PDB file of C-alpha atoms in Angstrom:
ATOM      1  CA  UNK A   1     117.013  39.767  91.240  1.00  0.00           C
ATOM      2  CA  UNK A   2     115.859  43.117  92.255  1.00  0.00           C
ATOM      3  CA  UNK A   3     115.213  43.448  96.389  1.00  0.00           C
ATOM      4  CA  UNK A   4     111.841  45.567  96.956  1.00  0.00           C
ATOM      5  CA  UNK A   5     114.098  48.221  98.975  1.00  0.00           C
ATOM      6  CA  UNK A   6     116.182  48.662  95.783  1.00  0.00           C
ATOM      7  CA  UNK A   7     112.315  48.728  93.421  1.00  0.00           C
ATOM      8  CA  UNK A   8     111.201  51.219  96.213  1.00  0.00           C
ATOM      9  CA  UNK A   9     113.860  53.400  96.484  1.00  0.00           C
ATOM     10  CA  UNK A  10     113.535  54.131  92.371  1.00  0.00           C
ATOM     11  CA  UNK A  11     110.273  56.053  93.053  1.00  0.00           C
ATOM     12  CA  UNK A  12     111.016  57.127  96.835  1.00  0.00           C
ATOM     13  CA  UNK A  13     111.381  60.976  95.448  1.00  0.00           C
ATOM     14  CA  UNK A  14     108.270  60.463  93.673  1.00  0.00           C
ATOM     15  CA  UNK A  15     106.040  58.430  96.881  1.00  0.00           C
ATOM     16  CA  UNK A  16     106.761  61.618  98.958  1.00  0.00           C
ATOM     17  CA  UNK A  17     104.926  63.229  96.977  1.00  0.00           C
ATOM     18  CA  UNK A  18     101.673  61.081  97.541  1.00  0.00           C
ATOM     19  CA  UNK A  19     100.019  63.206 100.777  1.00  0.00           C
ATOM     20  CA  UNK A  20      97.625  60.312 101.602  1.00  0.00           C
ATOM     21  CA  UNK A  21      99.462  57.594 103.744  1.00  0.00           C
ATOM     22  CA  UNK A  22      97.169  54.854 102.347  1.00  0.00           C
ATOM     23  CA  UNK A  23      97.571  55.549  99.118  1.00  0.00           C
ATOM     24  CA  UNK A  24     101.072  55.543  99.779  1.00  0.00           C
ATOM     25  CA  UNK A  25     101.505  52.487 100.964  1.00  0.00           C
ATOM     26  CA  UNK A  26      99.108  51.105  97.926  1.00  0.00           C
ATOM     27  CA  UNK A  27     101.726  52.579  95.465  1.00  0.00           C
ATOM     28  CA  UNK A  28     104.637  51.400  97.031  1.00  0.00           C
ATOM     29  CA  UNK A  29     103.124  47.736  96.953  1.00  0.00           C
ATOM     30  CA  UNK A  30     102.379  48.005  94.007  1.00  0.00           C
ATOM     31  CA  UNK A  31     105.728  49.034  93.260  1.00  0.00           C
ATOM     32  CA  UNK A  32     107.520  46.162  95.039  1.00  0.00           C
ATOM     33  CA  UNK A  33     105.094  43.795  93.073  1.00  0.00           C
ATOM     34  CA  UNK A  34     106.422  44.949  89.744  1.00  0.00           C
ATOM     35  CA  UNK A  35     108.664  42.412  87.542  1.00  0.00           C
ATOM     36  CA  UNK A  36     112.346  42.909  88.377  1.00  0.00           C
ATOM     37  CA  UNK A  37     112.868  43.530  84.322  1.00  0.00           C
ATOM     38  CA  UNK A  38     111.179  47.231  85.215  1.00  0.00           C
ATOM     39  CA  UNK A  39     113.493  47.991  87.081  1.00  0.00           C
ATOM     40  CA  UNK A  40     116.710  46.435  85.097  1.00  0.00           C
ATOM     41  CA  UNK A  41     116.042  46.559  81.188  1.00  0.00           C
ATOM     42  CA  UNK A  42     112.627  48.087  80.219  1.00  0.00           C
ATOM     43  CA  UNK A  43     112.993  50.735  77.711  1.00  0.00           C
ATOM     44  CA  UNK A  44     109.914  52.911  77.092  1.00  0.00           C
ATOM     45  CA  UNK A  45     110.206  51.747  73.435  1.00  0.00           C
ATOM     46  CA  UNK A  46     111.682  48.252  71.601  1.00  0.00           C
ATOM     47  CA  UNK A  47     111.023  50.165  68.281  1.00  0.00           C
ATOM     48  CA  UNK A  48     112.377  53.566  68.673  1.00  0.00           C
ATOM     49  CA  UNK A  49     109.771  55.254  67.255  1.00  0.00           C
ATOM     50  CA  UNK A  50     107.613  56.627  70.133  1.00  0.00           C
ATOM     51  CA  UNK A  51     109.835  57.711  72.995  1.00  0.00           C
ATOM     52  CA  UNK A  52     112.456  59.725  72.606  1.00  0.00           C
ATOM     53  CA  UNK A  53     116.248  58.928  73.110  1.00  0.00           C
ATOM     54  CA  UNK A  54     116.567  59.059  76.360  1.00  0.00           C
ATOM     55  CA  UNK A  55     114.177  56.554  77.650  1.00  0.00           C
ATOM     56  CA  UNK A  56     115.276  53.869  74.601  1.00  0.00           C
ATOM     57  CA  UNK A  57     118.265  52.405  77.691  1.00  0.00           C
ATOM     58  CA  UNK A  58     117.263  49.624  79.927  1.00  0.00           C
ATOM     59  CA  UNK A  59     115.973  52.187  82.734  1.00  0.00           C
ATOM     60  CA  UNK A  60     114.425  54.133  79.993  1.00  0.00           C
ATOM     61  CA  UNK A  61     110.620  53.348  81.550  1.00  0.00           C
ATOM     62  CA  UNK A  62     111.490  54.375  84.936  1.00  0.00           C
ATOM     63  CA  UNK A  63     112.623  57.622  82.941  1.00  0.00           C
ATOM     64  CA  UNK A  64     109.569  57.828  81.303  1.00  0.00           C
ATOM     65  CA  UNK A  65     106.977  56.779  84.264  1.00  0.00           C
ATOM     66  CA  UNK A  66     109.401  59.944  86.114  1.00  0.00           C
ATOM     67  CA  UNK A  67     108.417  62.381  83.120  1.00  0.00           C
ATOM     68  CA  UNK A  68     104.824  61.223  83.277  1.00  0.00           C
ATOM     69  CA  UNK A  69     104.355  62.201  86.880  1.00  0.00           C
ATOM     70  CA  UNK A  70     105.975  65.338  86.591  1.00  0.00           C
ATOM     71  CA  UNK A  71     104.021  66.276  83.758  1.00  0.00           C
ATOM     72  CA  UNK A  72     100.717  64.882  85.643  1.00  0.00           C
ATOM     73  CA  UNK A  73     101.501  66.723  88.825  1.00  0.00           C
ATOM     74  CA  UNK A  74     100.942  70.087  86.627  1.00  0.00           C
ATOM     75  CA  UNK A  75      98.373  69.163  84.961  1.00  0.00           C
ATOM     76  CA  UNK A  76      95.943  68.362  87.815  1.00  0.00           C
ATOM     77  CA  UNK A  77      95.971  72.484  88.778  1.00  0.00           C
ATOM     78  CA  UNK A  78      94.917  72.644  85.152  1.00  0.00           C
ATOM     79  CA  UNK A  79      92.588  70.294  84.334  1.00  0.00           C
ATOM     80  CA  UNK A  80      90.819  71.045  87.931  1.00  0.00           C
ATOM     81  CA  UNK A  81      91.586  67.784  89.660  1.00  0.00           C
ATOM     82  CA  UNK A  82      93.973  68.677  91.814  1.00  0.00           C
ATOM     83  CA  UNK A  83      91.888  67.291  95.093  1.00  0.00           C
ATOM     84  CA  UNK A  84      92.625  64.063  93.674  1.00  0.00           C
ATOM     85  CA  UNK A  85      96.011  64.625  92.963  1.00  0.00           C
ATOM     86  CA  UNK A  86      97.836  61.353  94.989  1.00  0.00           C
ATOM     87  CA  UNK A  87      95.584  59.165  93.408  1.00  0.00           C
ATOM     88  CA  UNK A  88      96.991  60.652  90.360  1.00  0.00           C
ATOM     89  CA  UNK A  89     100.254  60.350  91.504  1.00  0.00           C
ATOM     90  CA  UNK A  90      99.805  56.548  92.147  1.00  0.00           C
ATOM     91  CA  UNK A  91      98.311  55.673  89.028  1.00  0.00           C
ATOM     92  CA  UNK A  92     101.349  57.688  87.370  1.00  0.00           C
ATOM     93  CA  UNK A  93     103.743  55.557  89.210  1.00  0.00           C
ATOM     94  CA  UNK A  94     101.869  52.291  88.602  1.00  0.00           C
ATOM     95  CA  UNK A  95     100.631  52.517  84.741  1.00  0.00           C
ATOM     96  CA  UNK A  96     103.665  51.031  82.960  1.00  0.00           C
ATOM     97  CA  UNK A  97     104.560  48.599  85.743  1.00  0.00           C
ATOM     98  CA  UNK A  98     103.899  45.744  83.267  1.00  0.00           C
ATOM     99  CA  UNK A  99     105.082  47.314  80.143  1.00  0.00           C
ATOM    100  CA  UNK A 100     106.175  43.882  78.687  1.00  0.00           C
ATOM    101  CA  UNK A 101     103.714  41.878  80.602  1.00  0.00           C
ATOM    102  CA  UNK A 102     103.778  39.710  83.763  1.00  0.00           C
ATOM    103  CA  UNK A 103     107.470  38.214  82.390  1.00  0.00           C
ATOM    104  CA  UNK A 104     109.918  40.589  80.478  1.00  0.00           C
ATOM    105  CA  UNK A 105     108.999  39.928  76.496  1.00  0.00           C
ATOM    106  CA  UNK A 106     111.124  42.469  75.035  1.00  0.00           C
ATOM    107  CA  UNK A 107     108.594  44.677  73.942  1.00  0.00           C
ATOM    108  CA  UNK A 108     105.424  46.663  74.783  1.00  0.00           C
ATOM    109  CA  UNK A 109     102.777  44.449  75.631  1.00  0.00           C
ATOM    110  CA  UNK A 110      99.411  46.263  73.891  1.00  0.00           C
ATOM    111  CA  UNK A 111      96.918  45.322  76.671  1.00  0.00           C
ATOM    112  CA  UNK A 112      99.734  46.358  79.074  1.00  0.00           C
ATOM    113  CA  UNK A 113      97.244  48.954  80.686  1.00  0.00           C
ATOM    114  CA  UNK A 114      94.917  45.878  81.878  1.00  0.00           C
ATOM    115  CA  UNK A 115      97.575  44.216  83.218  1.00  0.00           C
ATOM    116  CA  UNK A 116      98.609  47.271  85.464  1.00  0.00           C
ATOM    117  CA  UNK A 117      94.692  47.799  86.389  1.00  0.00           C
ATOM    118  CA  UNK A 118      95.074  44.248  87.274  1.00  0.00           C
ATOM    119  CA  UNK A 119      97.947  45.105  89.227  1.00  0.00           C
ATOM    120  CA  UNK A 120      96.020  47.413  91.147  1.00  0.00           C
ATOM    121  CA  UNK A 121      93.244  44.948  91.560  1.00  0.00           C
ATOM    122  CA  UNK A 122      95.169  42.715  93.179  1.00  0.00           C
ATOM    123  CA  UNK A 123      96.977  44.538  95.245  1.00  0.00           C
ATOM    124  CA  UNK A 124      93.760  46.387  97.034  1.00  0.00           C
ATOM    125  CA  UNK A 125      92.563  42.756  97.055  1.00  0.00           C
ATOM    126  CA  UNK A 126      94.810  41.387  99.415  1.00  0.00           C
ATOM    127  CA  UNK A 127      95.184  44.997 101.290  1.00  0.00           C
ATOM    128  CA  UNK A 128      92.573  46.642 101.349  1.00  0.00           C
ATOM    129  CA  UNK A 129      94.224  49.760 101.519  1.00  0.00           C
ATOM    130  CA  UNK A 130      92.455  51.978  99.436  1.00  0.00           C
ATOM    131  CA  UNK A 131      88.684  53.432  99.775  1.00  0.00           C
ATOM    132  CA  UNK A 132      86.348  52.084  96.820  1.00  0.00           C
ATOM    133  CA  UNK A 133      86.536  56.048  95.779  1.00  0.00           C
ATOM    134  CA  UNK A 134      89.954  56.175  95.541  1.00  0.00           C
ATOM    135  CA  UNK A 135      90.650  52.471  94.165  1.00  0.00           C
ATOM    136  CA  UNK A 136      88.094  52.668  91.167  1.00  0.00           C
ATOM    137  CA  UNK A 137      89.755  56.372  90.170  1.00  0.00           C
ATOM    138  CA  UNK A 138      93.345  54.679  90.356  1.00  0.00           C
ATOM    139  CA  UNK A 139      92.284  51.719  88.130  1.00  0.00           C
ATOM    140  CA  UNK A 140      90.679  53.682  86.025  1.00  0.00           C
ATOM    141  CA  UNK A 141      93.307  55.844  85.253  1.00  0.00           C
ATOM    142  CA  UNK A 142      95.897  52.865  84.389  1.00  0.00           C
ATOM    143  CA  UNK A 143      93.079  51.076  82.596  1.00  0.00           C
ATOM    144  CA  UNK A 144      92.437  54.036  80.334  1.00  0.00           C
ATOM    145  CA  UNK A 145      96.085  55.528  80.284  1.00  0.00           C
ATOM    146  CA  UNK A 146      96.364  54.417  76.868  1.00  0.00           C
ATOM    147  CA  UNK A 147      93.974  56.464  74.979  1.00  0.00           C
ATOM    148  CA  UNK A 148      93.497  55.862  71.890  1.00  0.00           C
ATOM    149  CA  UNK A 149      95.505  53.112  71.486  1.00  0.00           C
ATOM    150  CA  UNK A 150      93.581  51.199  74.092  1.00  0.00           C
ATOM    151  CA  UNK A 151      92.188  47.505  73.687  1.00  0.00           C
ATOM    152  CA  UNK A 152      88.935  45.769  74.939  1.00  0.00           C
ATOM    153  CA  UNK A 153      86.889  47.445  78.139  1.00  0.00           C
ATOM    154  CA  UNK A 154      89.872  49.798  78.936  1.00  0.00           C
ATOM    155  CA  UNK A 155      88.702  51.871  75.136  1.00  0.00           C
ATOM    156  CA  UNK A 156      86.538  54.737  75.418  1.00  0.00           C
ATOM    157  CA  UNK A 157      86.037  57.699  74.268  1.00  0.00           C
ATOM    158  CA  UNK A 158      87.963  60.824  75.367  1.00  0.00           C
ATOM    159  CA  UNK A 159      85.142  62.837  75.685  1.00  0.00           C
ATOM    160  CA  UNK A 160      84.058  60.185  78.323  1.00  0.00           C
ATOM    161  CA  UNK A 161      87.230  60.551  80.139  1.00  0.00           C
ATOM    162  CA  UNK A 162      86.997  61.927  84.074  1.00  0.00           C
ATOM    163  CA  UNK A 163      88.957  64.750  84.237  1.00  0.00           C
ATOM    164  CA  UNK A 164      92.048  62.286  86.136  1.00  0.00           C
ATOM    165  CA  UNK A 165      91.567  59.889  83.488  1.00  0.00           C
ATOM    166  CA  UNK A 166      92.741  62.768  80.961  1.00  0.00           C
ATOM    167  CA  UNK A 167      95.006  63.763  82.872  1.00  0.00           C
ATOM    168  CA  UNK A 168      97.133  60.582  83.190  1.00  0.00           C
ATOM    169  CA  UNK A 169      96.906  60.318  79.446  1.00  0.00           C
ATOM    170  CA  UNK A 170      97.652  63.398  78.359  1.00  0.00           C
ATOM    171  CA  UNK A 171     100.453  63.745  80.546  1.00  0.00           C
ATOM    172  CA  UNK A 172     101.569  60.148  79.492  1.00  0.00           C
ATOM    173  CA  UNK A 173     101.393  61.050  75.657  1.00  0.00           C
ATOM    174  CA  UNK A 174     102.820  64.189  75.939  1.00  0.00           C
ATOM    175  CA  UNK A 175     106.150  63.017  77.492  1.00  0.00           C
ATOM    176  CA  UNK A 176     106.573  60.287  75.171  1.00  0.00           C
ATOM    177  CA  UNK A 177     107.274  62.918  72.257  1.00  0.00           C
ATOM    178  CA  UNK A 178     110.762  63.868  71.927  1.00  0.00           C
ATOM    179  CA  UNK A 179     110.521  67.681  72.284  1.00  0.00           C
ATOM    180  CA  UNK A 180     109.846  67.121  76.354  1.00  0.00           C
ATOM    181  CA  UNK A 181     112.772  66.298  79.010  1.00  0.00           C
ATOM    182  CA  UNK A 182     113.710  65.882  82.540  1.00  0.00           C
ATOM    183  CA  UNK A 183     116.708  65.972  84.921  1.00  0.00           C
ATOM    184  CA  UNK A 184     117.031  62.317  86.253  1.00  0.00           C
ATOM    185  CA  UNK A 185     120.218  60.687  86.784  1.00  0.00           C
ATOM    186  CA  UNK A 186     120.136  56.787  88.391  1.00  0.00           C
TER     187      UNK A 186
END
């Protein structure tokens, strides 16, 4: 079993990052309310063939989820979101919390992005934390993180996409390629 100080202190680099003490605090719930099998053997790929190397170990999501932000963080400036940039942040953090579902499966889940926007629900549900602005845009972003790929009401367009919606994606596809890497040592 994982304690929520050790789940917490995986992403404490990254949480100081998040401005907004609310949102915050929202992330790092959500964070604590993740499956211990995130945080012990969740590699960002069971197949291989859409991560690279690197995050195919048991701590390769937390890699990943790492390379995601980082990439995010830049892309804000870019893409002319950076006002919203913790909520970003958080939905960077939170989007692959359930990567193999509510109980480790040993492989991606494909509606895994509802499950983390579910995630989110639940956790501004019993909190309250968040204001509607700022919970809908976080949601959003894990619902749609998936792109192309996605399933059911989380598949839309990209054209449709708010700029922060784009931005999680993109940066979330562009890291899983094998030509992009980070620094990270556990």
């Amino acid at each position: 079993m994982v304690s929520v100080e050790e789940k917490v202190a995986t992403f404490e680099e990254e949480l100081r990052l998040i401005f907004d003490d609310n949102i915050r605090e929202f992330t790092r719930l959500c964070v604590m309310a993740a499956p211990d099998y995130f945080f012990t053997d969740c590699p960002a790929s069971s197949t291989g063939k859409y991560h690279p190397v690197s995050e195919l170990g048991p701590d390769g999501t937390i890699l990943h989820t790492k390379k995601v932000l980082t990439m995010a963080y830049e892309l804000s400036r870019g893409l002319g979101c950076e006002e919203n940039r913790d909520q970003i942040l958080s939905a960077c953090i939170i989007h692959d919390l359930r990567k193999q579902g509510l109980e480790k499966s040993g492989h991606t889940i494909k509606t895994h992005p509802d499950l983390a926007a579910r995630l989110v629900e639940e956790v501004q549900k019993d909190t309250m934390l968040l204001s509607e602005g700022s919970f809908n845009m976080i949601r959003n972003m894990v619902g749609y993180h998936y792109g192309l790929w996605s399933y059911g009401k989380w598949r839309k367009p990209l054209d449709k996409y708010t700029p922060e919606e784009l931005c999680v994606y993109v940066a979330d596809y562009v890291v899983s390629k094998r030509c992009v890497e980070i620094n990270y040592r556990r």
